[in-house]
Amino acid sequence: MSGPTAILSALAPEQQGLIEQLEGPQQVQRAGRTFWQGRLRGHPVVLALSRIGKVAAATTTTALIEAFGVQRVVFTGVAGGLGPAVQIGDLVVADAFVQHDMDASPLFPRFEVPLYDQHRFPCDAALTQQLAQACQASLGAAGRTPRLHQGLILSGDQFVSTTQEATRIQSAVRGAGLEPLAVEMEGAAVAQVCHDYGIAFAAVRTISDRADEASAQDFQHFVTHVASHYARAVVGALMPLLPAG
Ligand code: SAH
């Protein structure tokens, strides 16, 4: 399908490298946000910062679809690692998202989004495969050889910063038969909006911390030194894989 691709970044340093590469950049203000229209490697894109938290990210995504007519949404950001094998510097490509703080029980099963009849919002299989391929090609862009994982990412309006909290979330989600790899604050909201509009969605998160007591410190260091390199490399590698716009 033709039409621009939205590239959502979680944080300004990650977006900066993309803005610098944008061909024919045009800045548009909407909903208190700045959107950048242009081309990356010839492919029409709209760049935006998701903003932080589920509601903010949902607003940004809705604006991208309604006002800019994007045909697919790709998210790059950072997240806390949860799975034992998911270490700082690794990449996690999402195959689905769950809101770990959604709880309308006993009216609805724990984690289920009311009236959707589902707790898990899957990503688009084809776009996810292209993103995973772009990630694979970019491993090492940050100077070491990290691992690429693919699986479930959790979102909630909470920066998870203690092992106790990370363990609590992990066990609750496992109780519903789900095995999470990472936790962040936006992806499930973007996935839900894309689901509503029938727009393809894929997401990758670089692991900035282990959602533990060191997370705030690890996070800051990581965003500045590593995440921005990945965002640039992965998006650059993804562009030629997308359908022509
Ligand atoms: N210092 C930042 C705030 C970042 S909030 C600023 O001033 O802009 C943390 C961001 O990183 C969120 O967007 C979230 O999606 C992600 N994240 C990274 N580690 C996380 C963790 N341990 N728990 C929850 N979200 C995390």
mmCIF file of C-alpha atoms and ligand atoms in Angstrom:
data_model
loop_
_atom_site.group_PDB
_atom_site.id
_atom_site.type_symbol
_atom_site.label_atom_id
_atom_site.label_comp_id
_atom_site.label_asym_id
_atom_site.label_seq_id
_atom_site.Cartn_x
_atom_site.Cartn_y
_atom_site.Cartn_z
ATOM 1 C CA MET A 1 0.000 0.000 0.000
ATOM 2 C CA SER A 2 1.379 3.435 -0.824
ATOM 3 C CA GLY A 3 1.503 6.291 1.654
ATOM 4 C CA PRO A 4 3.955 7.523 4.237
ATOM 5 C CA THR A 5 5.426 5.453 7.030
ATOM 6 C CA ALA A 6 5.312 6.914 10.536
ATOM 7 C CA ILE A 7 8.532 6.581 12.497
ATOM 8 C CA LEU A 8 7.738 7.063 16.155
ATOM 9 C CA SER A 9 10.651 7.663 18.485
ATOM 10 C CA ALA A 10 10.333 7.573 22.236
ATOM 11 C CA LEU A 11 13.023 10.122 23.003
ATOM 12 C CA ALA A 12 14.479 13.216 21.374
ATOM 13 C CA PRO A 13 18.082 11.932 21.066
ATOM 14 C CA GLU A 14 16.775 8.948 19.096
ATOM 15 C CA GLN A 15 14.825 11.194 16.749
ATOM 16 C CA GLN A 16 17.619 13.695 16.183
ATOM 17 C CA GLY A 17 19.668 11.398 13.939
ATOM 18 C CA LEU A 18 16.602 10.775 11.773
ATOM 19 C CA ILE A 19 15.753 14.469 11.430
ATOM 20 C CA GLU A 20 19.318 15.113 10.256
ATOM 21 C CA GLN A 21 18.869 12.553 7.458
ATOM 22 C CA LEU A 22 15.420 13.743 6.395
ATOM 23 C CA GLU A 23 15.184 14.814 2.736
ATOM 24 C CA GLY A 24 12.914 17.859 2.147
ATOM 25 C CA PRO A 25 12.017 18.261 5.818
ATOM 26 C CA GLN A 26 8.773 20.033 6.636
ATOM 27 C CA GLN A 27 7.746 20.735 10.167
ATOM 28 C CA VAL A 28 4.036 20.631 11.088
ATOM 29 C CA GLN A 29 2.520 21.432 14.499
ATOM 30 C CA ARG A 30 -0.540 19.496 15.612
ATOM 31 C CA ALA A 31 -2.049 18.558 18.989
ATOM 32 C CA GLY A 32 0.810 20.334 20.741
ATOM 33 C CA ARG A 33 3.303 18.088 18.954
ATOM 34 C CA THR A 34 5.871 18.585 16.220
ATOM 35 C CA PHE A 35 5.658 16.278 13.192
ATOM 36 C CA TRP A 36 8.383 16.092 10.545
ATOM 37 C CA GLN A 37 7.378 15.186 7.006
ATOM 38 C CA GLY A 38 9.955 14.281 4.372
ATOM 39 C CA ARG A 39 11.751 11.313 2.853
ATOM 40 C CA LEU A 40 14.285 8.883 4.259
ATOM 41 C CA ARG A 41 16.278 7.139 1.527
ATOM 42 C CA GLY A 42 13.535 8.242 -0.869
ATOM 43 C CA HIS A 43 10.724 6.735 1.195
ATOM 44 C CA PRO A 44 7.973 9.129 2.416
ATOM 45 C CA VAL A 45 7.942 9.325 6.199
ATOM 46 C CA VAL A 46 6.463 11.297 9.054
ATOM 47 C CA LEU A 47 8.669 11.466 12.151
ATOM 48 C CA ALA A 48 7.182 12.081 15.571
ATOM 49 C CA LEU A 49 8.005 11.723 19.231
ATOM 50 C CA SER A 50 5.475 9.415 20.858
ATOM 51 C CA ARG A 51 5.645 11.398 24.121
ATOM 52 C CA ILE A 52 5.709 9.402 27.324
ATOM 53 C CA GLY A 53 2.962 7.127 28.630
ATOM 54 C CA LYS A 54 0.027 5.361 27.005
ATOM 55 C CA VAL A 55 -2.416 8.233 26.542
ATOM 56 C CA ALA A 56 0.211 10.582 25.091
ATOM 57 C CA ALA A 57 1.387 7.877 22.687
ATOM 58 C CA ALA A 58 -2.199 7.110 21.633
ATOM 59 C CA THR A 59 -2.819 10.794 20.822
ATOM 60 C CA THR A 60 0.352 10.982 18.733
ATOM 61 C CA THR A 61 -0.575 7.814 16.839
ATOM 62 C CA THR A 62 -4.125 9.007 16.175
ATOM 63 C CA ALA A 63 -2.807 12.296 14.794
ATOM 64 C CA LEU A 64 -0.356 10.428 12.535
ATOM 65 C CA ILE A 65 -3.184 8.368 11.062
ATOM 66 C CA GLU A 66 -5.925 11.016 10.894
ATOM 67 C CA ALA A 67 -3.911 14.079 9.884
ATOM 68 C CA PHE A 68 -0.997 12.577 7.940
ATOM 69 C CA GLY A 69 -2.586 9.445 6.446
ATOM 70 C CA VAL A 70 0.288 7.177 7.431
ATOM 71 C CA GLN A 71 -0.048 3.606 6.140
ATOM 72 C CA ARG A 72 2.125 1.921 8.741
ATOM 73 C CA VAL A 73 3.697 2.806 12.061
ATOM 74 C CA VAL A 74 7.190 1.788 13.159
ATOM 75 C CA PHE A 75 8.289 2.473 16.722
ATOM 76 C CA THR A 76 11.854 2.611 17.994
ATOM 77 C CA GLY A 77 12.554 3.180 21.654
ATOM 78 C CA VAL A 78 14.147 1.848 24.791
ATOM 79 C CA ALA A 79 12.782 -0.492 27.439
ATOM 80 C CA GLY A 80 13.636 -2.345 30.622
ATOM 81 C CA GLY A 81 14.645 -5.999 30.133
ATOM 82 C CA LEU A 82 12.577 -8.621 31.994
ATOM 83 C CA GLY A 83 13.436 -12.035 30.571
ATOM 84 C CA PRO A 84 16.585 -13.545 32.150
ATOM 85 C CA ALA A 85 18.359 -13.595 28.789
ATOM 86 C CA VAL A 86 17.417 -10.022 27.873
ATOM 87 C CA GLN A 87 20.429 -7.871 28.693
ATOM 88 C CA ILE A 88 21.276 -4.176 28.392
ATOM 89 C CA GLY A 89 22.160 -3.413 24.782
ATOM 90 C CA ASP A 90 20.020 -6.229 23.344
ATOM 91 C CA LEU A 91 17.195 -5.533 20.908
ATOM 92 C CA VAL A 92 13.649 -6.801 21.361
ATOM 93 C CA VAL A 93 11.354 -6.834 18.350
ATOM 94 C CA ALA A 94 7.761 -7.049 19.553
ATOM 95 C CA ASP A 95 5.451 -9.711 18.242
ATOM 96 C CA ALA A 96 2.678 -8.409 20.527
ATOM 97 C CA PHE A 97 1.926 -5.954 23.351
ATOM 98 C CA VAL A 98 -0.023 -6.237 26.608
ATOM 99 C CA GLN A 99 -0.926 -3.459 29.068
ATOM 100 C CA HIS A 100 0.432 -4.789 32.355
ATOM 101 C CA ASP A 101 -1.521 -2.176 34.332
ATOM 102 C CA MET A 102 -4.911 -2.962 32.763
ATOM 103 C CA ASP A 103 -7.126 -4.570 35.399
ATOM 104 C CA ALA A 104 -10.906 -4.365 35.102
ATOM 105 C CA SER A 105 -11.358 -7.633 37.025
ATOM 106 C CA PRO A 106 -13.688 -9.102 38.078
ATOM 107 C CA LEU A 107 -15.762 -7.531 35.289
ATOM 108 C CA PHE A 108 -13.230 -8.597 32.645
ATOM 109 C CA PRO A 109 -10.305 -11.021 32.846
ATOM 110 C CA ARG A 110 -7.086 -9.477 34.179
ATOM 111 C CA PHE A 111 -5.130 -7.608 31.423
ATOM 112 C CA GLU A 112 -8.037 -7.779 28.951
ATOM 113 C CA VAL A 113 -8.858 -4.407 27.398
ATOM 114 C CA PRO A 114 -12.582 -3.971 28.080
ATOM 115 C CA LEU A 115 -14.837 -4.419 25.030
ATOM 116 C CA TYR A 116 -11.990 -5.652 22.826
ATOM 117 C CA ASP A 117 -12.240 -9.235 24.043
ATOM 118 C CA GLN A 118 -8.433 -9.510 24.002
ATOM 119 C CA HIS A 119 -5.424 -8.671 26.150
ATOM 120 C CA ARG A 120 -2.746 -9.214 23.526
ATOM 121 C CA PHE A 121 -2.410 -6.797 20.597
ATOM 122 C CA PRO A 122 -0.296 -8.488 17.923
ATOM 123 C CA CYS A 123 2.037 -6.576 15.640
ATOM 124 C CA ASP A 124 1.815 -6.852 11.851
ATOM 125 C CA ALA A 125 3.650 -10.041 10.834
ATOM 126 C CA ALA A 126 5.120 -8.791 7.535
ATOM 127 C CA LEU A 127 6.266 -5.392 8.839
ATOM 128 C CA THR A 128 7.680 -7.056 11.964
ATOM 129 C CA GLN A 129 9.681 -9.449 9.842
ATOM 130 C CA GLN A 130 11.113 -6.528 7.832
ATOM 131 C CA LEU A 131 11.951 -4.702 11.060
ATOM 132 C CA ALA A 132 13.655 -7.803 12.504
ATOM 133 C CA GLN A 133 15.693 -8.074 9.308
ATOM 134 C CA ALA A 134 16.713 -4.395 9.630
ATOM 135 C CA CYS A 135 17.659 -4.985 13.287
ATOM 136 C CA GLN A 136 19.729 -8.026 12.388
ATOM 137 C CA ALA A 137 21.625 -5.944 9.834
ATOM 138 C CA SER A 138 22.234 -3.237 12.467
ATOM 139 C CA LEU A 139 23.525 -5.370 15.338
ATOM 140 C CA GLY A 140 26.915 -4.105 16.290
ATOM 141 C CA ALA A 141 26.133 -0.511 15.270
ATOM 142 C CA ALA A 142 26.678 0.429 18.891
ATOM 143 C CA GLY A 143 30.060 -1.226 19.207
ATOM 144 C CA ARG A 144 29.277 -4.635 20.751
ATOM 145 C CA THR A 145 27.385 -7.657 19.598
ATOM 146 C CA PRO A 146 24.028 -7.713 21.308
ATOM 147 C CA ARG A 147 21.294 -10.311 20.924
ATOM 148 C CA LEU A 148 18.097 -9.898 18.974
ATOM 149 C CA HIS A 149 14.985 -11.250 20.715
ATOM 150 C CA GLN A 150 11.422 -11.422 19.490
ATOM 151 C CA GLY A 151 8.368 -11.723 21.715
ATOM 152 C CA LEU A 152 5.956 -10.040 24.073
ATOM 153 C CA ILE A 153 6.547 -6.496 25.366
ATOM 154 C CA LEU A 154 4.565 -5.018 28.256
ATOM 155 C CA SER A 155 3.429 -1.399 28.532
ATOM 156 C CA GLY A 156 2.133 0.544 31.518
ATOM 157 C CA ASP A 157 2.128 4.026 32.987
ATOM 158 C CA GLN A 158 5.013 3.246 35.282
ATOM 159 C CA PHE A 159 8.808 3.452 35.065
ATOM 160 C CA VAL A 160 9.757 0.103 36.597
ATOM 161 C CA SER A 161 12.730 0.718 38.850
ATOM 162 C CA THR A 162 12.919 -2.056 41.445
ATOM 163 C CA THR A 163 13.528 -5.782 41.092
ATOM 164 C CA GLN A 164 10.569 -6.367 43.390
ATOM 165 C CA GLU A 165 8.232 -4.477 41.059
ATOM 166 C CA ALA A 166 9.661 -6.102 37.933
ATOM 167 C CA THR A 167 9.183 -9.546 39.524
ATOM 168 C CA ARG A 168 5.631 -8.705 40.584
ATOM 169 C CA ILE A 169 4.657 -7.627 37.058
ATOM 170 C CA GLN A 170 6.390 -10.619 35.513
ATOM 171 C CA SER A 171 4.624 -13.147 37.780
ATOM 172 C CA ALA A 172 1.213 -11.524 37.279
ATOM 173 C CA VAL A 173 1.607 -11.663 33.510
ATOM 174 C CA ARG A 174 2.910 -15.238 33.646
ATOM 175 C CA GLY A 175 -0.253 -16.088 35.608
ATOM 176 C CA ALA A 176 -2.143 -15.232 32.420
ATOM 177 C CA GLY A 177 0.085 -17.590 30.434
ATOM 178 C CA LEU A 178 2.270 -14.860 28.916
ATOM 179 C CA GLU A 179 6.077 -14.658 28.910
ATOM 180 C CA PRO A 180 7.259 -11.025 28.716
ATOM 181 C CA LEU A 181 10.688 -9.951 27.458
ATOM 182 C CA ALA A 182 10.620 -6.229 28.238
ATOM 183 C CA VAL A 183 8.627 -3.420 29.835
ATOM 184 C CA GLU A 184 8.060 0.136 28.638
ATOM 185 C CA MET A 185 5.374 2.833 28.692
ATOM 186 C CA GLU A 186 3.851 3.310 25.215
ATOM 187 C CA GLY A 187 3.844 0.356 22.808
ATOM 188 C CA ALA A 188 0.536 -1.263 23.796
ATOM 189 C CA ALA A 189 -1.283 2.043 23.303
ATOM 190 C CA VAL A 190 0.168 2.489 19.815
ATOM 191 C CA ALA A 191 -0.720 -1.130 19.016
ATOM 192 C CA GLN A 192 -4.312 -0.576 20.133
ATOM 193 C CA VAL A 193 -4.778 2.561 18.016
ATOM 194 C CA CYS A 194 -3.257 0.825 14.974
ATOM 195 C CA HIS A 195 -5.587 -2.129 15.603
ATOM 196 C CA ASP A 196 -8.594 0.250 15.648
ATOM 197 C CA TYR A 197 -7.624 1.824 12.320
ATOM 198 C CA GLY A 198 -6.364 -1.363 10.652
ATOM 199 C CA ILE A 199 -2.873 0.099 10.235
ATOM 200 C CA ALA A 200 0.242 -2.107 10.273
ATOM 201 C CA PHE A 201 2.434 -1.678 13.347
ATOM 202 C CA ALA A 202 5.895 -2.923 14.286
ATOM 203 C CA ALA A 203 8.142 -1.977 17.176
ATOM 204 C CA VAL A 204 11.682 -2.478 18.373
ATOM 205 C CA ARG A 205 13.015 -1.601 21.799
ATOM 206 C CA THR A 206 16.671 -1.476 22.725
ATOM 207 C CA ILE A 207 17.178 -2.613 26.308
ATOM 208 C CA SER A 208 18.397 0.385 28.298
ATOM 209 C CA ASP A 209 18.122 -1.108 31.795
ATOM 210 C CA ARG A 210 16.967 -4.179 33.694
ATOM 211 C CA ALA A 211 13.923 -2.489 35.318
ATOM 212 C CA ASP A 212 15.758 -2.646 38.658
ATOM 213 C CA GLU A 213 17.288 -0.281 41.220
ATOM 214 C CA ALA A 214 19.964 0.823 38.732
ATOM 215 C CA SER A 215 17.431 1.499 35.975
ATOM 216 C CA ALA A 216 17.248 5.310 36.166
ATOM 217 C CA GLN A 217 21.025 5.637 35.983
ATOM 218 C CA ASP A 218 21.445 2.947 33.303
ATOM 219 C CA PHE A 219 18.644 4.476 31.273
ATOM 220 C CA GLN A 220 20.206 7.956 31.049
ATOM 221 C CA HIS A 221 23.611 6.627 30.088
ATOM 222 C CA PHE A 222 22.160 4.287 27.519
ATOM 223 C CA VAL A 223 19.941 6.774 25.711
ATOM 224 C CA THR A 224 22.804 9.166 25.195
ATOM 225 C CA HIS A 225 25.449 6.641 24.204
ATOM 226 C CA VAL A 226 23.701 3.755 22.484
ATOM 227 C CA ALA A 227 20.000 4.117 21.648
ATOM 228 C CA SER A 228 20.363 6.943 19.160
ATOM 229 C CA HIS A 229 22.902 4.944 17.086
ATOM 230 C CA TYR A 230 20.510 2.024 16.906
ATOM 231 C CA ALA A 231 17.502 4.112 15.924
ATOM 232 C CA ARG A 232 19.429 5.570 13.023
ATOM 233 C CA ALA A 233 20.904 2.269 11.851
ATOM 234 C CA VAL A 234 17.685 0.277 12.129
ATOM 235 C CA VAL A 235 15.476 2.849 10.399
ATOM 236 C CA GLY A 236 18.101 3.285 7.664
ATOM 237 C CA ALA A 237 18.177 -0.472 7.055
ATOM 238 C CA LEU A 238 14.378 -0.725 7.118
ATOM 239 C CA MET A 239 13.607 1.904 4.470
ATOM 240 C CA PRO A 240 14.695 -0.107 1.395
ATOM 241 C CA LEU A 241 12.622 -3.084 2.638
ATOM 242 C CA LEU A 242 9.328 -1.145 2.675
ATOM 243 C CA PRO A 243 6.915 -0.937 -0.262
ATOM 244 C CA ALA A 244 7.571 2.127 -2.460
ATOM 245 C CA GLY A 245 5.564 5.131 -1.251
HETATM 246 N N1 SAH B 1 14.183 11.032 31.083
HETATM 247 C C1 SAH B 1 13.163 10.933 30.082
HETATM 248 C C2 SAH B 1 11.973 10.193 30.629
HETATM 249 C C3 SAH B 1 11.970 8.814 30.172
HETATM 250 S S1 SAH B 1 10.692 7.816 30.782
HETATM 251 C C4 SAH B 1 12.797 12.301 29.623
HETATM 252 O O1 SAH B 1 12.977 13.233 30.371
HETATM 253 O O2 SAH B 1 12.335 12.457 28.497
HETATM 254 C C5 SAH B 1 11.312 6.267 30.267
HETATM 255 C C6 SAH B 1 11.100 5.908 28.835
HETATM 256 O O3 SAH B 1 11.851 4.756 28.491
HETATM 257 C C7 SAH B 1 9.657 5.589 28.518
HETATM 258 O O4 SAH B 1 9.365 6.144 27.283
HETATM 259 C C8 SAH B 1 9.606 4.048 28.534
HETATM 260 O O5 SAH B 1 8.882 3.567 27.429
HETATM 261 C C9 SAH B 1 11.055 3.581 28.428
HETATM 262 N N2 SAH B 1 11.588 2.727 29.514
HETATM 263 C C10 SAH B 1 12.906 2.417 29.627
HETATM 264 N N3 SAH B 1 13.137 1.672 30.719
HETATM 265 C C11 SAH B 1 11.943 1.481 31.325
HETATM 266 C C12 SAH B 1 11.544 0.819 32.542
HETATM 267 N N4 SAH B 1 12.431 0.219 33.317
HETATM 268 N N5 SAH B 1 10.232 0.867 32.884
HETATM 269 C C13 SAH B 1 9.334 1.506 32.094
HETATM 270 N N6 SAH B 1 9.667 2.161 30.956
HETATM 271 C C14 SAH B 1 10.955 2.159 30.560
#
